Amino acid sequence: MKLGYQTNTWGGVVGAAGGVTCVKEAYYWANGSTEQALAQIAEAGYSGFELFEGNLMAYEDKPEQFKTLCEKHQLDFIGVYTGGNFIYPDILEDEFYKIRRVAQFAASLGAEQLVIGGGAIRSAGIQDSDYERLADALNKLDQLAKELGLQATYHPHLGTIVQSWEQLQRIMSLTSISLCPDTAHLEAGGCDPVKVIETYIDRIPYIHFKDLQGSDFVPLGQGGQNFKAMLELLVKHGYSGWITTELDSHPDPKAGAEQSYAYLKQLLQG
């Protein structure tokens, strides 16, 4: 198993300003330095990284600079995180335009993973047909990723229509797309991450480890997640992909990354 880290700890989770008025530019964004993030991720011991679509597209006109950064820090570009509402037909074309553009650029830079979160919750509540709309979009994006040589995965997330165990089961039954569990989001949504991994291990080519203490995301080992059981399941089923640690924010991003790395290495060696 290979260990990676998400750059969103550097700057936290924000949105691209253009997304306020233009759906096709509604990017996720970490409002910090990608250059600093990669340097400190490498110093902490990780061998790869994932980043938000907005931070990736900042290099759209300077791809060689991005490649140079990866080479300088000897980091693999694991993949990019993107998302969409997917339940509103009027904006779906622009959402697909955005993701297609992101995926094409990521593929050209050697990425492996296209991680997709989505499924908006309406102000009036969830409509039953929203699951079919989300599933249809995810199946199309799964096909798009395959055409580009990427592995698409769905990432359940708080604030979407896929939070609970029942909701996750439903979307998995309606789709062919693979799953990228985010262990803390699963727990916060009412799921048992160990049960999710055990149930869907054959559809998990990529995984996010994130710890949870109360309602706060914390470095691995500082919350209540049972990573030992998760790792045992992954090993049992021959998982050889990336484990990417994610931490939305931390007062000292490098220290948070180092703490998670030390904890994971101890588990893996024990």
PDB file of C-alpha atoms in Angstrom:
ATOM      1  CA  MET A   1       0.000   0.000   0.000  1.00  0.00           C
ATOM      2  CA  LYS A   2       1.164   3.511  -0.847  1.00  0.00           C
ATOM      3  CA  LEU A   3       0.602   6.553   1.352  1.00  0.00           C
ATOM      4  CA  GLY A   4      -0.594   9.884  -0.020  1.00  0.00           C
ATOM      5  CA  TYR A   5      -1.929  13.152   1.352  1.00  0.00           C
ATOM      6  CA  GLN A   6      -4.524  15.718   0.274  1.00  0.00           C
ATOM      7  CA  THR A   7      -3.273  19.290  -0.129  1.00  0.00           C
ATOM      8  CA  ASN A   8      -6.488  20.837   1.217  1.00  0.00           C
ATOM      9  CA  THR A   9      -5.028  21.163   4.726  1.00  0.00           C
ATOM     10  CA  TRP A  10      -3.003  24.074   3.356  1.00  0.00           C
ATOM     11  CA  GLY A  11      -5.634  26.782   3.172  1.00  0.00           C
ATOM     12  CA  GLY A  12      -8.707  24.779   4.072  1.00  0.00           C
ATOM     13  CA  VAL A  13     -11.738  24.061   1.916  1.00  0.00           C
ATOM     14  CA  VAL A  14     -13.090  27.061  -0.005  1.00  0.00           C
ATOM     15  CA  GLY A  15     -14.559  27.657  -3.444  1.00  0.00           C
ATOM     16  CA  ALA A  16     -13.329  29.363  -6.586  1.00  0.00           C
ATOM     17  CA  ALA A  17     -14.711  32.893  -6.847  1.00  0.00           C
ATOM     18  CA  GLY A  18     -15.865  32.360 -10.427  1.00  0.00           C
ATOM     19  CA  GLY A  19     -18.209  29.623  -9.299  1.00  0.00           C
ATOM     20  CA  VAL A  20     -20.491  32.195  -7.708  1.00  0.00           C
ATOM     21  CA  THR A  21     -21.669  33.308 -11.140  1.00  0.00           C
ATOM     22  CA  CYS A  22     -20.563  30.510 -13.450  1.00  0.00           C
ATOM     23  CA  VAL A  23     -21.346  26.836 -12.880  1.00  0.00           C
ATOM     24  CA  LYS A  24     -18.636  25.647 -15.258  1.00  0.00           C
ATOM     25  CA  GLU A  25     -16.065  27.302 -12.975  1.00  0.00           C
ATOM     26  CA  ALA A  26     -17.522  26.171  -9.643  1.00  0.00           C
ATOM     27  CA  TYR A  27     -14.288  24.595  -8.462  1.00  0.00           C
ATOM     28  CA  TYR A  28     -13.327  23.241  -5.073  1.00  0.00           C
ATOM     29  CA  TRP A  29     -10.281  25.163  -3.902  1.00  0.00           C
ATOM     30  CA  ALA A  30      -7.779  25.044  -1.042  1.00  0.00           C
ATOM     31  CA  ASN A  31      -6.831  28.655  -0.367  1.00  0.00           C
ATOM     32  CA  GLY A  32      -3.161  27.994   0.318  1.00  0.00           C
ATOM     33  CA  SER A  33       0.106  27.378  -1.508  1.00  0.00           C
ATOM     34  CA  THR A  34       0.185  24.173  -3.527  1.00  0.00           C
ATOM     35  CA  GLU A  35       3.948  24.551  -3.797  1.00  0.00           C
ATOM     36  CA  GLN A  36       4.333  24.662  -0.012  1.00  0.00           C
ATOM     37  CA  ALA A  37       1.879  21.800   0.396  1.00  0.00           C
ATOM     38  CA  LEU A  38       3.826  19.488  -1.910  1.00  0.00           C
ATOM     39  CA  ALA A  39       7.145  20.349  -0.270  1.00  0.00           C
ATOM     40  CA  GLN A  40       5.813  19.591   3.208  1.00  0.00           C
ATOM     41  CA  ILE A  41       3.896  16.476   2.142  1.00  0.00           C
ATOM     42  CA  ALA A  42       7.170  15.078   0.804  1.00  0.00           C
ATOM     43  CA  GLU A  43       9.070  16.109   3.937  1.00  0.00           C
ATOM     44  CA  ALA A  44       6.465  14.338   6.079  1.00  0.00           C
ATOM     45  CA  GLY A  45       7.254  11.075   4.265  1.00  0.00           C
ATOM     46  CA  TYR A  46       4.371  10.608   1.818  1.00  0.00           C
ATOM     47  CA  SER A  47       4.993   9.452  -1.729  1.00  0.00           C
ATOM     48  CA  GLY A  48       1.941  10.948  -3.476  1.00  0.00           C
ATOM     49  CA  PHE A  49      -0.710  13.629  -3.293  1.00  0.00           C
ATOM     50  CA  GLU A  50      -4.268  14.454  -4.280  1.00  0.00           C
ATOM     51  CA  LEU A  51      -5.572  17.983  -4.768  1.00  0.00           C
ATOM     52  CA  PHE A  52      -8.760  19.878  -5.486  1.00  0.00           C
ATOM     53  CA  GLU A  53      -9.757  20.664  -9.052  1.00  0.00           C
ATOM     54  CA  GLY A  54      -9.345  24.423  -8.583  1.00  0.00           C
ATOM     55  CA  ASN A  55      -5.768  24.059  -7.383  1.00  0.00           C
ATOM     56  CA  LEU A  56      -5.021  21.775 -10.316  1.00  0.00           C
ATOM     57  CA  MET A  57      -6.565  24.098 -12.901  1.00  0.00           C
ATOM     58  CA  ALA A  58      -4.381  26.941 -11.628  1.00  0.00           C
ATOM     59  CA  TYR A  59      -1.674  25.139 -13.632  1.00  0.00           C
ATOM     60  CA  GLU A  60      -3.752  24.745 -16.787  1.00  0.00           C
ATOM     61  CA  ASP A  61      -1.564  27.216 -18.676  1.00  0.00           C
ATOM     62  CA  LYS A  62       1.679  26.013 -17.088  1.00  0.00           C
ATOM     63  CA  PRO A  63       1.633  22.200 -17.012  1.00  0.00           C
ATOM     64  CA  GLU A  64       5.420  21.956 -17.088  1.00  0.00           C
ATOM     65  CA  GLN A  65       5.598  23.853 -13.803  1.00  0.00           C
ATOM     66  CA  PHE A  66       3.282  21.285 -12.238  1.00  0.00           C
ATOM     67  CA  LYS A  67       5.369  18.398 -13.563  1.00  0.00           C
ATOM     68  CA  THR A  68       8.542  20.041 -12.292  1.00  0.00           C
ATOM     69  CA  LEU A  69       7.037  20.348  -8.812  1.00  0.00           C
ATOM     70  CA  CYS A  70       6.178  16.645  -8.771  1.00  0.00           C
ATOM     71  CA  GLU A  71       9.676  15.714  -9.907  1.00  0.00           C
ATOM     72  CA  LYS A  72      11.376  18.096  -7.482  1.00  0.00           C
ATOM     73  CA  HIS A  73       9.619  16.571  -4.502  1.00  0.00           C
ATOM     74  CA  GLN A  74       9.543  13.014  -5.909  1.00  0.00           C
ATOM     75  CA  LEU A  75       5.779  12.804  -5.483  1.00  0.00           C
ATOM     76  CA  ASP A  76       3.280  10.880  -7.583  1.00  0.00           C
ATOM     77  CA  PHE A  77       0.190  12.781  -8.699  1.00  0.00           C
ATOM     78  CA  ILE A  78      -2.492  10.418  -7.414  1.00  0.00           C
ATOM     79  CA  GLY A  79      -5.556  12.280  -8.557  1.00  0.00           C
ATOM     80  CA  VAL A  80      -7.973  15.166  -8.388  1.00  0.00           C
ATOM     81  CA  TYR A  81     -11.132  15.765  -6.388  1.00  0.00           C
ATOM     82  CA  THR A  82     -14.143  17.269  -8.130  1.00  0.00           C
ATOM     83  CA  GLY A  83     -17.858  17.497  -7.501  1.00  0.00           C
ATOM     84  CA  GLY A  84     -21.224  18.601  -8.711  1.00  0.00           C
ATOM     85  CA  ASN A  85     -24.888  18.923  -7.833  1.00  0.00           C
ATOM     86  CA  PHE A  86     -25.943  16.442 -10.545  1.00  0.00           C
ATOM     87  CA  ILE A  87     -29.684  16.629  -9.772  1.00  0.00           C
ATOM     88  CA  TYR A  88     -30.575  19.822 -11.675  1.00  0.00           C
ATOM     89  CA  PRO A  89     -30.991  19.168 -15.422  1.00  0.00           C
ATOM     90  CA  ASP A  90     -30.587  22.835 -16.390  1.00  0.00           C
ATOM     91  CA  ILE A  91     -26.981  23.041 -15.141  1.00  0.00           C
ATOM     92  CA  LEU A  92     -25.849  19.472 -15.752  1.00  0.00           C
ATOM     93  CA  GLU A  93     -24.255  20.294 -19.105  1.00  0.00           C
ATOM     94  CA  ASP A  94     -22.036  22.926 -17.501  1.00  0.00           C
ATOM     95  CA  GLU A  95     -21.159  20.599 -14.617  1.00  0.00           C
ATOM     96  CA  PHE A  96     -20.039  17.981 -17.111  1.00  0.00           C
ATOM     97  CA  TYR A  97     -18.099  20.592 -19.082  1.00  0.00           C
ATOM     98  CA  LYS A  98     -16.177  21.489 -15.933  1.00  0.00           C
ATOM     99  CA  ILE A  99     -15.403  17.913 -14.936  1.00  0.00           C
ATOM    100  CA  ARG A 100     -14.444  16.864 -18.456  1.00  0.00           C
ATOM    101  CA  ARG A 101     -11.972  19.726 -18.646  1.00  0.00           C
ATOM    102  CA  VAL A 102     -10.516  18.874 -15.221  1.00  0.00           C
ATOM    103  CA  ALA A 103     -10.285  15.160 -16.025  1.00  0.00           C
ATOM    104  CA  GLN A 104      -8.586  15.740 -19.370  1.00  0.00           C
ATOM    105  CA  PHE A 105      -5.976  17.972 -17.770  1.00  0.00           C
ATOM    106  CA  ALA A 106      -5.410  15.569 -14.872  1.00  0.00           C
ATOM    107  CA  ALA A 107      -4.985  12.652 -17.280  1.00  0.00           C
ATOM    108  CA  SER A 108      -2.461  14.615 -19.341  1.00  0.00           C
ATOM    109  CA  LEU A 109      -0.366  15.061 -16.182  1.00  0.00           C
ATOM    110  CA  GLY A 110      -0.390  11.356 -15.328  1.00  0.00           C
ATOM    111  CA  ALA A 111      -3.078  11.244 -12.656  1.00  0.00           C
ATOM    112  CA  GLU A 112      -4.612   7.910 -11.705  1.00  0.00           C
ATOM    113  CA  GLN A 113      -7.785   8.882  -9.839  1.00  0.00           C
ATOM    114  CA  LEU A 114     -10.817  11.073 -10.541  1.00  0.00           C
ATOM    115  CA  VAL A 115     -12.633  11.408  -7.219  1.00  0.00           C
ATOM    116  CA  ILE A 116     -16.212  12.689  -7.453  1.00  0.00           C
ATOM    117  CA  GLY A 117     -18.403  13.929  -4.635  1.00  0.00           C
ATOM    118  CA  GLY A 118     -21.941  15.104  -5.260  1.00  0.00           C
ATOM    119  CA  GLY A 119     -25.677  14.874  -5.018  1.00  0.00           C
ATOM    120  CA  ALA A 120     -27.205  18.132  -3.838  1.00  0.00           C
ATOM    121  CA  ILE A 121     -29.884  18.329  -1.150  1.00  0.00           C
ATOM    122  CA  ARG A 122     -32.787  20.522  -2.240  1.00  0.00           C
ATOM    123  CA  SER A 123     -34.155  23.249   0.043  1.00  0.00           C
ATOM    124  CA  ALA A 124     -37.463  21.370  -0.011  1.00  0.00           C
ATOM    125  CA  GLY A 125     -35.770  18.067   0.789  1.00  0.00           C
ATOM    126  CA  ILE A 126     -34.630  15.051  -1.206  1.00  0.00           C
ATOM    127  CA  GLN A 127     -36.761  13.862  -4.096  1.00  0.00           C
ATOM    128  CA  ASP A 128     -36.754  10.138  -4.756  1.00  0.00           C
ATOM    129  CA  SER A 129     -35.769  10.749  -8.381  1.00  0.00           C
ATOM    130  CA  ASP A 130     -32.632  12.593  -7.251  1.00  0.00           C
ATOM    131  CA  TYR A 131     -30.894   9.256  -6.758  1.00  0.00           C
ATOM    132  CA  GLU A 132     -31.574   8.227 -10.341  1.00  0.00           C
ATOM    133  CA  ARG A 133     -30.265  11.591 -11.568  1.00  0.00           C
ATOM    134  CA  LEU A 134     -27.124  11.292  -9.467  1.00  0.00           C
ATOM    135  CA  ALA A 135     -26.580   7.688 -10.524  1.00  0.00           C
ATOM    136  CA  ASP A 136     -26.960   8.527 -14.207  1.00  0.00           C
ATOM    137  CA  ALA A 137     -24.378  11.307 -13.907  1.00  0.00           C
ATOM    138  CA  LEU A 138     -21.933   9.091 -12.034  1.00  0.00           C
ATOM    139  CA  ASN A 139     -22.240   6.295 -14.582  1.00  0.00           C
ATOM    140  CA  LYS A 140     -21.520   8.751 -17.405  1.00  0.00           C
ATOM    141  CA  LEU A 141     -18.521  10.156 -15.551  1.00  0.00           C
ATOM    142  CA  ASP A 142     -17.262   6.641 -14.904  1.00  0.00           C
ATOM    143  CA  GLN A 143     -17.301   6.041 -18.652  1.00  0.00           C
ATOM    144  CA  LEU A 144     -15.612   9.391 -19.342  1.00  0.00           C
ATOM    145  CA  ALA A 145     -12.831   8.544 -16.898  1.00  0.00           C
ATOM    146  CA  LYS A 146     -12.260   5.159 -18.534  1.00  0.00           C
ATOM    147  CA  GLU A 147     -11.939   6.834 -21.933  1.00  0.00           C
ATOM    148  CA  LEU A 148      -9.243   9.102 -20.494  1.00  0.00           C
ATOM    149  CA  GLY A 149      -7.383   6.313 -18.700  1.00  0.00           C
ATOM    150  CA  LEU A 150      -8.516   7.413 -15.228  1.00  0.00           C
ATOM    151  CA  GLN A 151     -10.147   5.494 -12.388  1.00  0.00           C
ATOM    152  CA  ALA A 152     -13.353   7.230 -11.308  1.00  0.00           C
ATOM    153  CA  THR A 153     -14.607   6.800  -7.758  1.00  0.00           C
ATOM    154  CA  TYR A 154     -17.583   8.178  -5.872  1.00  0.00           C
ATOM    155  CA  HIS A 155     -16.821   9.856  -2.538  1.00  0.00           C
ATOM    156  CA  PRO A 156     -19.787   9.981  -0.118  1.00  0.00           C
ATOM    157  CA  HIS A 157     -19.858  13.321   1.671  1.00  0.00           C
ATOM    158  CA  LEU A 158     -21.771  15.173   4.343  1.00  0.00           C
ATOM    159  CA  GLY A 159     -24.152  17.714   2.864  1.00  0.00           C
ATOM    160  CA  THR A 160     -25.134  15.441  -0.022  1.00  0.00           C
ATOM    161  CA  ILE A 161     -27.897  12.910  -0.594  1.00  0.00           C
ATOM    162  CA  VAL A 162     -25.425  10.100   0.164  1.00  0.00           C
ATOM    163  CA  GLN A 163     -24.642  10.237   3.871  1.00  0.00           C
ATOM    164  CA  SER A 164     -26.400   7.360   5.636  1.00  0.00           C
ATOM    165  CA  TRP A 165     -25.858   3.624   5.185  1.00  0.00           C
ATOM    166  CA  GLU A 166     -29.209   3.276   3.418  1.00  0.00           C
ATOM    167  CA  GLN A 167     -28.397   6.134   1.048  1.00  0.00           C
ATOM    168  CA  LEU A 168     -24.986   4.672   0.257  1.00  0.00           C
ATOM    169  CA  GLN A 169     -26.486   1.256  -0.447  1.00  0.00           C
ATOM    170  CA  ARG A 170     -28.985   2.831  -2.787  1.00  0.00           C
ATOM    171  CA  ILE A 171     -26.489   4.772  -4.887  1.00  0.00           C
ATOM    172  CA  MET A 172     -24.151   1.785  -5.074  1.00  0.00           C
ATOM    173  CA  SER A 173     -27.008  -0.389  -6.343  1.00  0.00           C
ATOM    174  CA  LEU A 174     -27.773   2.131  -9.093  1.00  0.00           C
ATOM    175  CA  THR A 175     -24.224   2.659 -10.340  1.00  0.00           C
ATOM    176  CA  SER A 176     -21.222   0.892 -11.795  1.00  0.00           C
ATOM    177  CA  ILE A 177     -18.759   3.479 -10.487  1.00  0.00           C
ATOM    178  CA  SER A 178     -16.174   2.455  -7.907  1.00  0.00           C
ATOM    179  CA  LEU A 179     -16.151   3.763  -4.340  1.00  0.00           C
ATOM    180  CA  CYS A 180     -13.656   5.977  -2.523  1.00  0.00           C
ATOM    181  CA  PRO A 181     -14.679   5.782   1.137  1.00  0.00           C
ATOM    182  CA  ASP A 182     -13.899   8.810   3.268  1.00  0.00           C
ATOM    183  CA  THR A 183     -13.848   7.123   6.644  1.00  0.00           C
ATOM    184  CA  ALA A 184     -14.712  10.171   8.772  1.00  0.00           C
ATOM    185  CA  HIS A 185     -17.485  11.418   6.488  1.00  0.00           C
ATOM    186  CA  LEU A 186     -18.979   7.938   6.560  1.00  0.00           C
ATOM    187  CA  GLU A 187     -18.985   7.846  10.358  1.00  0.00           C
ATOM    188  CA  ALA A 188     -20.329  11.393  10.644  1.00  0.00           C
ATOM    189  CA  GLY A 189     -23.142  10.415   8.277  1.00  0.00           C
ATOM    190  CA  GLY A 190     -24.124   7.432  10.411  1.00  0.00           C
ATOM    191  CA  CYS A 191     -22.188   4.657   8.659  1.00  0.00           C
ATOM    192  CA  ASP A 192     -19.706   2.174  10.096  1.00  0.00           C
ATOM    193  CA  PRO A 193     -16.566   2.635   7.934  1.00  0.00           C
ATOM    194  CA  VAL A 194     -15.361  -0.895   8.656  1.00  0.00           C
ATOM    195  CA  LYS A 195     -18.694  -2.317   7.500  1.00  0.00           C
ATOM    196  CA  VAL A 196     -18.608  -0.150   4.364  1.00  0.00           C
ATOM    197  CA  ILE A 197     -15.126  -1.384   3.438  1.00  0.00           C
ATOM    198  CA  GLU A 198     -16.058  -5.012   4.143  1.00  0.00           C
ATOM    199  CA  THR A 199     -19.247  -4.746   2.071  1.00  0.00           C
ATOM    200  CA  TYR A 200     -17.801  -2.954  -0.945  1.00  0.00           C
ATOM    201  CA  ILE A 201     -14.150  -4.057  -0.919  1.00  0.00           C
ATOM    202  CA  ASP A 202     -14.455  -5.351  -4.496  1.00  0.00           C
ATOM    203  CA  ARG A 203     -15.413  -1.826  -5.613  1.00  0.00           C
ATOM    204  CA  ILE A 204     -12.750   0.062  -3.652  1.00  0.00           C
ATOM    205  CA  PRO A 205      -9.618   0.879  -5.686  1.00  0.00           C
ATOM    206  CA  TYR A 206      -8.823   3.979  -3.642  1.00  0.00           C
ATOM    207  CA  ILE A 207      -9.525   5.189  -0.104  1.00  0.00           C
ATOM    208  CA  HIS A 208      -9.379   8.320   2.056  1.00  0.00           C
ATOM    209  CA  PHE A 209      -8.433   7.936   5.715  1.00  0.00           C
ATOM    210  CA  LYS A 210      -9.685  10.752   7.933  1.00  0.00           C
ATOM    211  CA  ASP A 211     -10.151  10.706  11.698  1.00  0.00           C
ATOM    212  CA  LEU A 212     -13.070  12.137  13.662  1.00  0.00           C
ATOM    213  CA  GLN A 213     -13.233  13.409  17.223  1.00  0.00           C
ATOM    214  CA  GLY A 214     -16.756  14.524  18.046  1.00  0.00           C
ATOM    215  CA  SER A 215     -17.630  16.722  15.083  1.00  0.00           C
ATOM    216  CA  ASP A 216     -14.016  17.709  14.342  1.00  0.00           C
ATOM    217  CA  PHE A 217     -11.661  16.197  11.789  1.00  0.00           C
ATOM    218  CA  VAL A 218      -8.294  15.453  13.399  1.00  0.00           C
ATOM    219  CA  PRO A 219      -4.967  13.788  12.460  1.00  0.00           C
ATOM    220  CA  LEU A 220      -5.090  10.015  12.296  1.00  0.00           C
ATOM    221  CA  GLY A 221      -4.982   8.354  15.688  1.00  0.00           C
ATOM    222  CA  GLN A 222      -6.412  11.334  17.543  1.00  0.00           C
ATOM    223  CA  GLY A 223     -10.061  10.392  17.024  1.00  0.00           C
ATOM    224  CA  GLY A 224     -12.151   7.260  17.307  1.00  0.00           C
ATOM    225  CA  GLN A 225     -11.727   5.630  13.906  1.00  0.00           C
ATOM    226  CA  ASN A 226     -10.759   1.942  13.918  1.00  0.00           C
ATOM    227  CA  PHE A 227      -7.999   2.142  11.320  1.00  0.00           C
ATOM    228  CA  LYS A 228      -6.439  -1.110  12.544  1.00  0.00           C
ATOM    229  CA  ALA A 229      -9.558  -3.041  11.534  1.00  0.00           C
ATOM    230  CA  MET A 230      -9.763  -1.172   8.236  1.00  0.00           C
ATOM    231  CA  LEU A 231      -6.148  -1.973   7.385  1.00  0.00           C
ATOM    232  CA  GLU A 232      -6.626  -5.614   8.312  1.00  0.00           C
ATOM    233  CA  LEU A 233      -9.552  -5.809   5.887  1.00  0.00           C
ATOM    234  CA  LEU A 234      -7.572  -4.126   3.110  1.00  0.00           C
ATOM    235  CA  VAL A 235      -4.614  -6.457   3.629  1.00  0.00           C
ATOM    236  CA  LYS A 236      -6.876  -9.516   3.793  1.00  0.00           C
ATOM    237  CA  HIS A 237      -8.336  -8.650   0.385  1.00  0.00           C
ATOM    238  CA  GLY A 238      -5.005  -7.848  -1.235  1.00  0.00           C
ATOM    239  CA  TYR A 239      -5.497  -4.106  -1.497  1.00  0.00           C
ATOM    240  CA  SER A 240      -2.395  -2.552  -3.044  1.00  0.00           C
ATOM    241  CA  GLY A 241      -3.624   0.939  -3.919  1.00  0.00           C
ATOM    242  CA  TRP A 242      -3.179   4.335  -2.350  1.00  0.00           C
ATOM    243  CA  ILE A 243      -4.300   5.305   1.140  1.00  0.00           C
ATOM    244  CA  THR A 244      -4.668   9.066   1.059  1.00  0.00           C
ATOM    245  CA  THR A 245      -4.943  10.899   4.361  1.00  0.00           C
ATOM    246  CA  GLU A 246      -7.217  13.922   4.331  1.00  0.00           C
ATOM    247  CA  LEU A 247      -7.514  16.669   6.959  1.00  0.00           C
ATOM    248  CA  ASP A 248      -9.607  19.696   6.018  1.00  0.00           C
ATOM    249  CA  SER A 249      -7.693  22.098   8.251  1.00  0.00           C
ATOM    250  CA  HIS A 250      -5.026  22.181  10.966  1.00  0.00           C
ATOM    251  CA  PRO A 251      -3.194  25.022  12.735  1.00  0.00           C
ATOM    252  CA  ASP A 252       0.091  23.520  11.517  1.00  0.00           C
ATOM    253  CA  PRO A 253      -0.560  21.576   8.286  1.00  0.00           C
ATOM    254  CA  LYS A 254       2.885  19.972   8.190  1.00  0.00           C
ATOM    255  CA  ALA A 255       2.646  18.818  11.805  1.00  0.00           C
ATOM    256  CA  GLY A 256      -0.788  17.325  11.136  1.00  0.00           C
ATOM    257  CA  ALA A 257       0.570  15.451   8.132  1.00  0.00           C
ATOM    258  CA  GLU A 258       3.533  14.162  10.125  1.00  0.00           C
ATOM    259  CA  GLN A 259       1.316  12.960  12.969  1.00  0.00           C
ATOM    260  CA  SER A 260      -0.917  11.007  10.590  1.00  0.00           C
ATOM    261  CA  TYR A 261       2.077   9.525   8.760  1.00  0.00           C
ATOM    262  CA  ALA A 262       3.729   8.357  11.988  1.00  0.00           C
ATOM    263  CA  TYR A 263       0.476   6.765  13.138  1.00  0.00           C
ATOM    264  CA  LEU A 264      -0.108   4.967   9.837  1.00  0.00           C
ATOM    265  CA  LYS A 265       3.465   3.690   9.623  1.00  0.00           C
ATOM    266  CA  GLN A 266       3.205   2.330  13.151  1.00  0.00           C
ATOM    267  CA  LEU A 267      -0.003   0.471  12.278  1.00  0.00           C
ATOM    268  CA  LEU A 268       1.403  -0.914   9.058  1.00  0.00           C
ATOM    269  CA  GLN A 269       4.613  -2.109  10.709  1.00  0.00           C
ATOM    270  CA  GLY A 270       2.805  -3.574  13.716  1.00  0.00           C
TER     271      GLY A 270
END
